[in-house]
Short mmCIF file of C-alpha atoms and ligand atoms in Angstrom, two decimals:
data_model
loop_
_atom_site.label_atom_id
_atom_site.label_comp_id
_atom_site.label_asym_id
_atom_site.label_seq_id
_atom_site.Cartn_x
_atom_site.Cartn_y
_atom_site.Cartn_z
CA MET A 1 -0.05 -0.17 -0.03
CA SER A 2 1.50 3.61 -0.58
CA ASN A 3 0.25 5.22 2.57
CA ALA A 4 1.36 2.58 4.98
CA PRO A 5 2.41 3.88 8.12
CA ASN A 6 5.80 5.43 7.87
CA LEU A 7 5.79 7.69 9.88
CA ILE A 8 7.10 6.47 13.51
CA ASP A 9 8.38 8.79 16.20
CA PRO A 10 11.12 8.49 18.62
CA PHE A 11 8.86 6.55 21.24
CA GLN A 12 7.18 4.22 18.26
CA ARG A 13 3.82 6.18 18.42
CA ALA A 14 3.05 5.23 14.69
CA ILE A 15 1.49 9.04 13.36
CA THR A 16 -1.53 8.74 11.43
CA TYR A 17 -3.67 11.34 12.57
CA LEU A 18 -2.96 14.95 10.86
CA ARG A 19 -4.86 18.17 12.43
CA VAL A 20 -4.63 21.22 9.86
CA SER A 21 -5.67 24.62 11.26
CA VAL A 22 -6.80 26.50 7.86
CA THR A 23 -6.69 29.81 9.04
CA ASP A 24 -6.21 31.56 12.20
CA ARG A 25 -9.02 34.12 11.48
CA CYS A 26 -12.94 33.36 13.31
CA ASP A 27 -16.23 34.85 13.01
CA PHE A 28 -16.92 34.61 16.57
CA ARG A 29 -14.31 36.04 19.67
CA CYS A 30 -14.81 33.33 22.58
CA VAL A 31 -13.58 34.69 25.78
CA TYR A 32 -11.11 31.29 26.14
CA CYS A 33 -9.62 31.64 22.90
CA MET A 34 -9.26 34.91 21.70
CA SER A 35 -9.40 38.84 22.95
CA GLU A 36 -11.40 40.91 21.60
CA ASN A 37 -9.23 42.98 19.57
CA MET A 38 -7.07 40.55 17.60
CA ASN A 39 -4.35 41.31 14.85
CA PHE A 40 -4.34 38.30 12.21
CA LEU A 41 -1.57 37.53 9.91
CA PRO A 42 -1.23 39.09 6.47
CA LYS A 43 -2.55 36.76 4.26
CA LYS A 44 0.76 35.89 1.89
CA GLU A 45 1.90 34.25 5.63
CA LEU A 46 -0.42 31.97 4.96
CA LEU A 47 -0.27 28.38 3.36
CA THR A 48 -2.27 28.76 -0.50
CA LEU A 49 -5.02 25.71 -1.18
CA GLU A 50 -2.90 24.81 -3.30
CA GLU A 51 0.26 24.51 -0.85
CA LEU A 52 -2.41 23.27 1.83
CA ASP A 53 -3.20 20.05 -0.68
CA ARG A 54 -0.07 19.61 -1.66
CA LEU A 55 1.45 19.28 1.96
CA CYS A 56 -1.11 17.01 2.90
CA SER A 57 -1.39 15.03 0.02
CA ALA A 58 2.48 14.62 0.87
CA PHE A 59 1.49 13.76 4.35
CA ILE A 60 -1.18 11.12 2.72
CA SER A 61 1.78 9.69 1.18
CA GLN A 62 3.85 9.05 4.00
CA GLY A 63 0.93 7.69 6.31
CA ILE A 64 -1.41 10.03 7.75
CA ARG A 65 -5.14 8.19 7.61
CA LYS A 66 -7.27 10.90 9.14
CA ILE A 67 -7.21 14.77 8.79
CA ARG A 68 -8.92 16.69 10.86
CA ILE A 69 -9.55 20.13 9.78
CA THR A 70 -9.79 23.18 11.78
CA GLY A 71 -8.70 26.98 12.87
CA GLY A 72 -9.65 29.65 13.59
CA GLU A 73 -13.49 28.93 11.89
CA PRO A 74 -12.29 26.87 9.41
CA LEU A 75 -15.88 27.93 7.37
CA VAL A 76 -14.51 31.19 6.94
CA ARG A 77 -11.35 30.87 4.83
CA ARG A 78 -12.83 31.62 0.91
CA GLY A 79 -12.32 29.33 -1.57
CA ILE A 80 -12.41 25.72 1.24
CA ILE A 81 -14.93 23.91 -0.30
CA GLY A 82 -12.80 23.73 -3.77
CA PHE A 83 -10.26 21.92 -1.09
CA PHE A 84 -12.55 19.68 0.50
CA GLU A 85 -13.20 19.06 -3.07
CA GLY A 86 -9.49 18.23 -3.85
CA MET A 87 -8.97 16.07 -0.71
CA SER A 88 -12.19 13.65 -1.51
CA ARG A 89 -9.66 12.19 -4.14
CA HIS A 90 -7.73 10.88 -1.44
CA LEU A 91 -10.96 9.35 -0.09
CA ASP A 92 -11.92 7.76 -3.48
CA SER A 93 -7.88 6.24 -3.82
CA GLY A 94 -9.19 4.97 0.09
CA ASP A 95 -5.41 6.20 0.87
CA LEU A 96 -7.61 8.24 3.76
CA SER A 97 -9.70 6.60 5.56
CA GLU A 98 -11.58 9.83 6.98
CA ILE A 99 -11.86 13.72 6.66
CA THR A 100 -13.42 15.75 9.75
CA LEU A 101 -14.18 19.11 10.67
CA THR A 102 -14.06 21.24 14.16
CA THR A 103 -16.10 24.28 13.57
CA ASN A 104 -18.51 26.78 15.17
CA GLY A 105 -21.41 25.88 13.09
CA SER A 106 -22.11 29.20 11.79
CA GLN A 107 -22.10 28.65 8.47
CA LEU A 108 -22.62 25.33 8.21
CA ARG A 109 -26.47 25.83 7.24
CA LYS A 110 -24.61 27.35 3.99
CA PHE A 111 -22.16 24.24 3.41
CA ALA A 112 -23.11 21.17 5.32
CA GLY A 113 -24.17 19.67 1.74
CA ASP A 114 -21.10 20.32 0.24
CA LEU A 115 -19.03 18.94 2.83
CA TYR A 116 -21.07 15.89 2.33
CA ARG A 117 -20.78 15.18 -1.31
CA PHE A 118 -17.11 15.53 -1.05
CA GLY A 119 -16.47 12.83 1.55
CA MET A 120 -17.82 14.45 5.36
CA ARG A 121 -19.04 12.69 7.24
CA ARG A 122 -18.25 13.76 10.47
CA VAL A 123 -18.57 16.65 12.02
CA ASN A 124 -17.41 18.51 15.37
CA VAL A 125 -19.37 21.36 16.31
CA SER A 126 -18.52 23.44 19.61
CA LEU A 127 -21.66 24.87 21.52
CA ASP A 128 -20.56 25.90 25.04
CA THR A 129 -24.55 27.07 26.51
CA LEU A 130 -27.90 27.23 24.70
CA LYS A 131 -28.84 30.31 26.04
CA ALA A 132 -29.06 32.89 23.21
CA ASP A 133 -27.61 35.53 26.00
CA LYS A 134 -24.89 33.96 27.51
CA PHE A 135 -23.36 32.05 24.22
CA ALA A 136 -23.31 35.85 22.70
CA ARG A 137 -21.01 36.56 25.49
CA ILE A 138 -19.09 33.43 25.70
CA THR A 139 -18.07 33.57 21.96
CA ARG A 140 -18.65 37.76 21.98
CA TRP A 141 -19.99 38.12 18.41
CA GLY A 142 -21.87 34.94 17.73
CA ARG A 143 -25.67 34.19 17.38
CA LEU A 144 -27.01 31.25 18.92
CA LYS A 145 -29.71 30.59 16.35
CA GLN A 146 -27.52 30.54 13.69
CA VAL A 147 -25.22 28.20 15.04
CA LEU A 148 -28.58 25.71 15.86
CA ASP A 149 -29.37 26.64 12.59
CA GLY A 150 -26.44 24.96 10.97
CA ILE A 151 -26.58 22.22 13.65
CA ASP A 152 -29.44 20.79 11.68
CA ALA A 153 -28.45 21.65 8.49
CA ALA A 154 -25.40 19.38 8.41
CA GLN A 155 -27.71 16.76 10.29
CA ASP A 156 -30.57 16.93 7.90
CA ALA A 157 -26.99 16.74 4.93
CA GLY A 158 -26.25 13.54 7.36
CA LEU A 159 -23.71 14.68 8.50
CA ARG A 160 -22.93 12.84 11.98
CA VAL A 161 -22.93 15.75 14.41
CA LYS A 162 -20.66 15.44 17.97
CA ILE A 163 -21.14 18.66 20.37
CA ASN A 164 -17.53 19.96 22.17
CA MET A 165 -18.09 21.59 24.90
CA VAL A 166 -15.32 23.54 27.00
CA ALA A 167 -16.48 23.40 30.71
CA VAL A 168 -16.14 26.72 31.91
CA LYS A 169 -16.63 27.75 36.04
CA GLY A 170 -18.95 30.43 36.38
CA ALA A 171 -20.32 30.29 32.47
CA ASN A 172 -21.56 26.56 31.93
CA ASP A 173 -21.67 24.58 34.99
CA ASP A 174 -25.33 25.34 35.88
CA GLU A 175 -26.45 23.78 32.18
CA LEU A 176 -24.61 20.03 32.22
CA PHE A 177 -27.54 17.89 32.32
CA ASP A 178 -29.59 20.68 29.68
CA ILE A 179 -26.76 20.15 27.60
CA VAL A 180 -26.35 16.24 27.76
CA GLU A 181 -30.11 15.68 27.62
CA TRP A 182 -30.36 18.46 24.00
CA CYS A 183 -27.99 15.49 22.86
CA ALA A 184 -29.37 12.85 23.13
CA ALA A 185 -32.62 13.76 21.85
CA ARG A 186 -31.09 15.12 18.59
CA ASP A 187 -28.70 11.81 18.65
CA MET A 188 -24.98 14.25 19.03
CA ASP A 189 -22.69 12.47 21.23
CA LEU A 190 -20.50 15.30 23.80
CA THR A 191 -17.20 15.73 24.02
CA PHE A 192 -16.10 18.07 27.66
CA ILE A 193 -13.26 20.50 27.34
CA GLU A 194 -10.83 21.55 29.96
CA VAL A 195 -9.95 24.89 29.44
CA MET A 196 -6.16 24.76 28.55
CA PRO A 197 -3.71 27.02 29.42
CA MET A 198 -3.60 28.84 25.34
CA GLY A 199 -3.43 32.78 24.62
CA ASP A 200 -2.02 35.62 26.29
CA LEU A 201 -5.70 35.92 28.46
CA ASP A 202 -5.25 36.51 32.14
CA THR A 203 -3.53 33.71 34.43
CA MET A 204 -5.79 34.54 37.52
CA GLU A 205 -8.67 35.13 35.15
CA ARG A 206 -7.58 31.18 33.49
CA LEU A 207 -7.48 29.69 37.03
CA GLY A 208 -11.04 31.12 38.03
CA GLN A 209 -12.02 29.55 35.18
CA PHE A 210 -11.23 25.39 35.28
CA TRP A 211 -13.62 23.80 35.63
CA SER A 212 -12.44 20.28 36.29
CA LEU A 213 -13.86 17.88 34.74
CA LYS A 214 -13.46 15.02 36.99
CA ASP A 215 -15.75 17.64 38.97
CA VAL A 216 -17.95 17.38 35.75
CA GLU A 217 -18.02 13.41 35.66
CA ALA A 218 -18.44 13.59 39.14
CA GLU A 219 -21.94 15.61 38.54
CA LEU A 220 -23.19 13.34 35.90
CA ALA A 221 -22.62 10.57 37.94
CA SER A 222 -24.94 12.07 40.20
CA ARG A 223 -27.30 11.26 37.52
CA TYR A 224 -26.87 8.50 35.10
CA THR A 225 -24.88 5.08 34.85
CA LEU A 226 -21.32 5.92 33.67
CA SER A 227 -20.01 2.94 31.79
CA ASP A 228 -16.64 2.70 30.63
CA LEU A 229 -15.70 2.64 26.89
CA ASP A 230 -12.06 1.45 25.38
CA LEU A 231 -11.78 3.23 22.90
CA ASN A 232 -8.54 4.34 22.05
CA THR A 233 -8.30 7.41 19.30
CA GLY A 234 -5.04 7.56 20.13
CA GLY A 235 -6.37 11.33 20.70
CA PRO A 236 -7.12 13.54 24.62
CA ALA A 237 -10.07 12.17 24.76
CA ARG A 238 -11.73 9.37 27.10
CA TYR A 239 -14.69 7.98 26.87
CA LYS A 240 -17.64 6.67 29.19
CA ARG A 241 -21.39 5.14 27.66
CA ILE A 242 -24.16 7.28 29.53
CA GLU A 243 -26.33 4.30 29.76
CA GLN A 244 -30.29 6.52 30.22
CA THR A 245 -29.37 8.05 27.37
CA GLY A 246 -26.89 5.54 25.41
CA GLN A 247 -25.13 8.19 23.98
CA LYS A 248 -21.55 8.42 24.18
CA VAL A 249 -19.46 10.80 26.13
CA GLY A 250 -15.54 12.46 26.03
CA PHE A 251 -13.51 14.00 28.05
CA ILE A 252 -10.06 15.57 27.19
CA THR A 253 -8.15 16.32 30.20
CA PRO A 254 -5.24 17.86 28.96
CA LEU A 255 -4.53 19.28 32.92
CA SER A 256 -6.00 16.70 35.13
CA HIS A 257 -4.95 13.63 33.53
CA ASN A 258 -2.30 13.25 31.02
CA PHE A 259 -3.34 11.87 27.59
CA CYS A 260 0.23 11.99 25.27
CA GLU A 261 1.11 7.74 25.69
CA ALA A 262 -0.67 6.92 22.62
CA CYS A 263 -0.73 10.08 21.09
CA ASN A 264 -0.78 8.94 16.92
CA ARG A 265 -1.14 13.11 15.83
CA VAL A 266 0.60 16.03 14.99
CA ARG A 267 -0.92 19.70 14.37
CA LEU A 268 -0.07 22.33 10.84
CA THR A 269 -0.23 25.76 11.55
CA CYS A 270 -2.54 28.02 8.61
CA THR A 271 1.74 29.50 7.94
CA GLY A 272 2.95 25.96 7.40
CA GLN A 273 4.44 25.14 10.59
CA LEU A 274 4.36 21.51 12.10
CA PHE A 275 3.78 21.56 16.00
CA GLN A 276 4.54 17.95 17.47
CA CYS A 277 3.03 18.42 20.56
CA LEU A 278 -0.10 20.80 21.06
CA GLY A 279 1.72 21.71 24.46
CA GLN A 280 5.43 22.46 23.33
CA GLU A 281 6.91 24.88 21.43
CA GLY A 282 9.21 23.18 19.30
CA GLU A 283 8.18 24.06 15.37
CA PHE A 284 9.39 23.19 11.45
CA ASP A 285 8.48 25.35 9.47
CA LEU A 286 7.68 23.46 5.97
CA ARG A 287 6.00 26.08 4.49
CA LYS A 288 9.98 27.47 4.02
CA VAL A 289 10.56 23.94 2.19
CA LEU A 290 7.55 23.89 -0.01
CA ARG A 291 7.90 27.61 -1.29
CA ASP A 292 11.72 26.92 -1.52
CA ASN A 293 11.28 23.36 -4.01
CA PRO A 294 7.64 24.20 -5.76
CA ASP A 295 8.14 21.20 -8.21
CA ASP A 296 10.07 18.41 -6.21
CA ASP A 297 8.01 16.77 -3.06
CA THR A 298 11.05 15.31 -1.96
CA PRO A 299 12.71 17.87 0.38
CA VAL A 300 9.45 18.35 1.65
CA ILE A 301 8.80 14.65 2.98
CA THR A 302 12.39 14.23 3.62
CA LYS A 303 11.45 17.57 6.43
CA LEU A 304 8.48 15.59 7.28
CA HIS A 305 10.34 12.93 8.41
CA GLU A 306 13.10 14.75 10.54
CA ALA A 307 9.46 16.36 12.43
CA ILE A 308 8.68 13.37 13.45
CA SER A 309 11.94 12.52 14.50
CA HIS A 310 11.98 14.78 17.68
CA LYS A 311 8.48 14.62 18.84
CA PRO A 312 8.33 14.73 21.98
CA LYS A 313 7.41 12.11 24.54
CA GLY A 314 4.60 14.76 26.61
CA HIS A 315 3.66 17.77 27.30
CA ASP A 316 3.77 19.55 30.30
CA PHE A 317 0.64 21.53 31.42
CA ASP A 318 0.34 22.08 34.72
CA TYR A 319 -2.31 23.80 37.38
CA SER A 320 -1.37 21.92 39.98
CA ARG A 321 0.47 24.51 41.64
CA GLN A 322 -1.82 27.36 41.37
CA ALA A 323 0.37 28.62 38.76
CA ILE A 324 0.10 27.94 35.10
CA GLU A 325 3.26 25.90 33.90
CA GLY A 326 4.30 24.93 30.55
CA GLN A 327 1.67 27.44 29.40
CA MET A 328 1.91 28.59 25.37
CA SER A 329 2.38 31.97 24.28
CA ARG A 330 0.26 31.25 20.87
CA HIS A 331 -3.38 31.14 21.08
CA MET A 332 -5.15 28.48 20.20
CA SER A 333 -6.79 29.94 16.98
CA HIS A 334 -3.26 29.41 15.66
CA THR A 335 -2.23 26.09 16.59
CA GLY A 336 -5.57 24.96 15.66
CA GLY A 337 -7.65 23.85 18.32
N1 SAM B 420 -13.64 28.08 15.70
C1 SAM B 420 -13.45 26.14 15.71
C2 SAM B 420 -14.05 25.19 16.49
O1 SAM B 420 -14.91 26.75 17.79
O2 SAM B 420 -14.88 24.64 16.80
C3 SAM B 420 -12.70 25.37 14.82
C4 SAM B 420 -10.81 25.81 16.25
S1 SAM B 420 -11.36 25.98 17.60
C5 SAM B 420 -9.76 26.37 19.12
C6 SAM B 420 -11.48 24.17 18.39
C7 SAM B 420 -11.67 23.92 19.46
O3 SAM B 420 -10.83 24.43 20.40
C8 SAM B 420 -13.37 24.16 19.88
O4 SAM B 420 -14.03 23.30 20.48
C9 SAM B 420 -12.85 25.39 21.42
O5 SAM B 420 -13.90 25.68 22.16
C10 SAM B 420 -11.61 25.15 22.17
N2 SAM B 420 -10.65 25.74 22.65
C11 SAM B 420 -10.67 27.36 22.35
N3 SAM B 420 -9.46 27.64 23.21
C12 SAM B 420 -9.59 26.87 23.77
C13 SAM B 420 -8.83 26.94 25.37
N4 SAM B 420 -8.08 27.64 26.03
N5 SAM B 420 -9.10 25.42 26.28
C14 SAM B 420 -9.54 24.62 25.73
N6 SAM B 420 -10.84 23.88 24.69
C15 SAM B 420 -10.88 25.45 23.70
FE1 SF4 B 421 -13.42 31.19 16.67
FE2 SF4 B 421 -13.37 28.52 17.55
FE3 SF4 B 421 -11.38 30.20 18.66
FE4 SF4 B 421 -14.07 30.20 19.00
S1 SF4 B 421 -12.82 28.70 19.86
S2 SF4 B 421 -13.08 32.06 19.15
S3 SF4 B 421 -14.87 30.02 17.03
S4 SF4 B 421 -11.81 29.78 16.99
#
């Protein structure tokens, strides 16, 4: 097979999953993700859609089997549907088993049909609250109605939707059961995410926002029976099933639980920097190799292998001493959440 696992890191982990941020821009300004006045990158810094295709195709040739597109908000990148159309050739050939998307849902009404047509079957939609006023406060610029309408459109188009909810103390801790039951009624799985120390938001404010998923899980267990699911996706989530609703719930706990041992992924930023780990600063500039060698992918592939050979064992986030250690200076929207 042309794309048997080929990218093996120093800890013998096969790298088969690539997350790609296609833009740092967004139509929302979620409080835990961006400041209100963001300075975005000049357009020329971004990989063009053709460069993105070239790079993703190089990764696929080296054994990447799953790609998740993220951002910023991926669906605000102009022409992005053309990129998905191009990638569908790798789905058709069987070299890529899945391409998925993490989105805030605002543009799904417009694009869900095209996404399905070009081979996408699942999307993750980020939604932290079902209350319109609170939604407006958390996202600053977002409108709940538009996102709910996008979710309807996605389901109508045949996409399976999973909801991602960032657990934020003082913001959505009173809606836990409402959100679980709303998702269950719509046959959607749900993943909780602990707030991570990304970006440059004020440290004390961040510590105040932290709602441990251990507490979320304990609260769920006070009402439901949770059974363990032995589902290792190589990612940071642990999964349980809620017996009463049949739903799968995921817990992404970078702070209270270290998830690095089975990590199978790397991340590509919208500027073509490859991060081998979300929580480490080490990065490889693939854009330069790409632009220096417009007609030859061999140097790009050599650089991919070099990058993977430097993948660290794990990250260093730690809140346990009431100060944030391992905090990253870059925003989540740059690396891609
Ligand atoms: N705009 C898209 C969205 O919101 O789904 C994709 C990009 S967003 C950066 C990806 C995910 O990261 C979202 O689920 C978002 O809630 C989450 N996220 C952003 N900032 C975060 C933070 N500081 N801690 C934990 N999750 C965060
Ligand atoms: Fe935009 Fe997603 Fe960040 Fe919210 S979490 S500001 S929707 S990139």
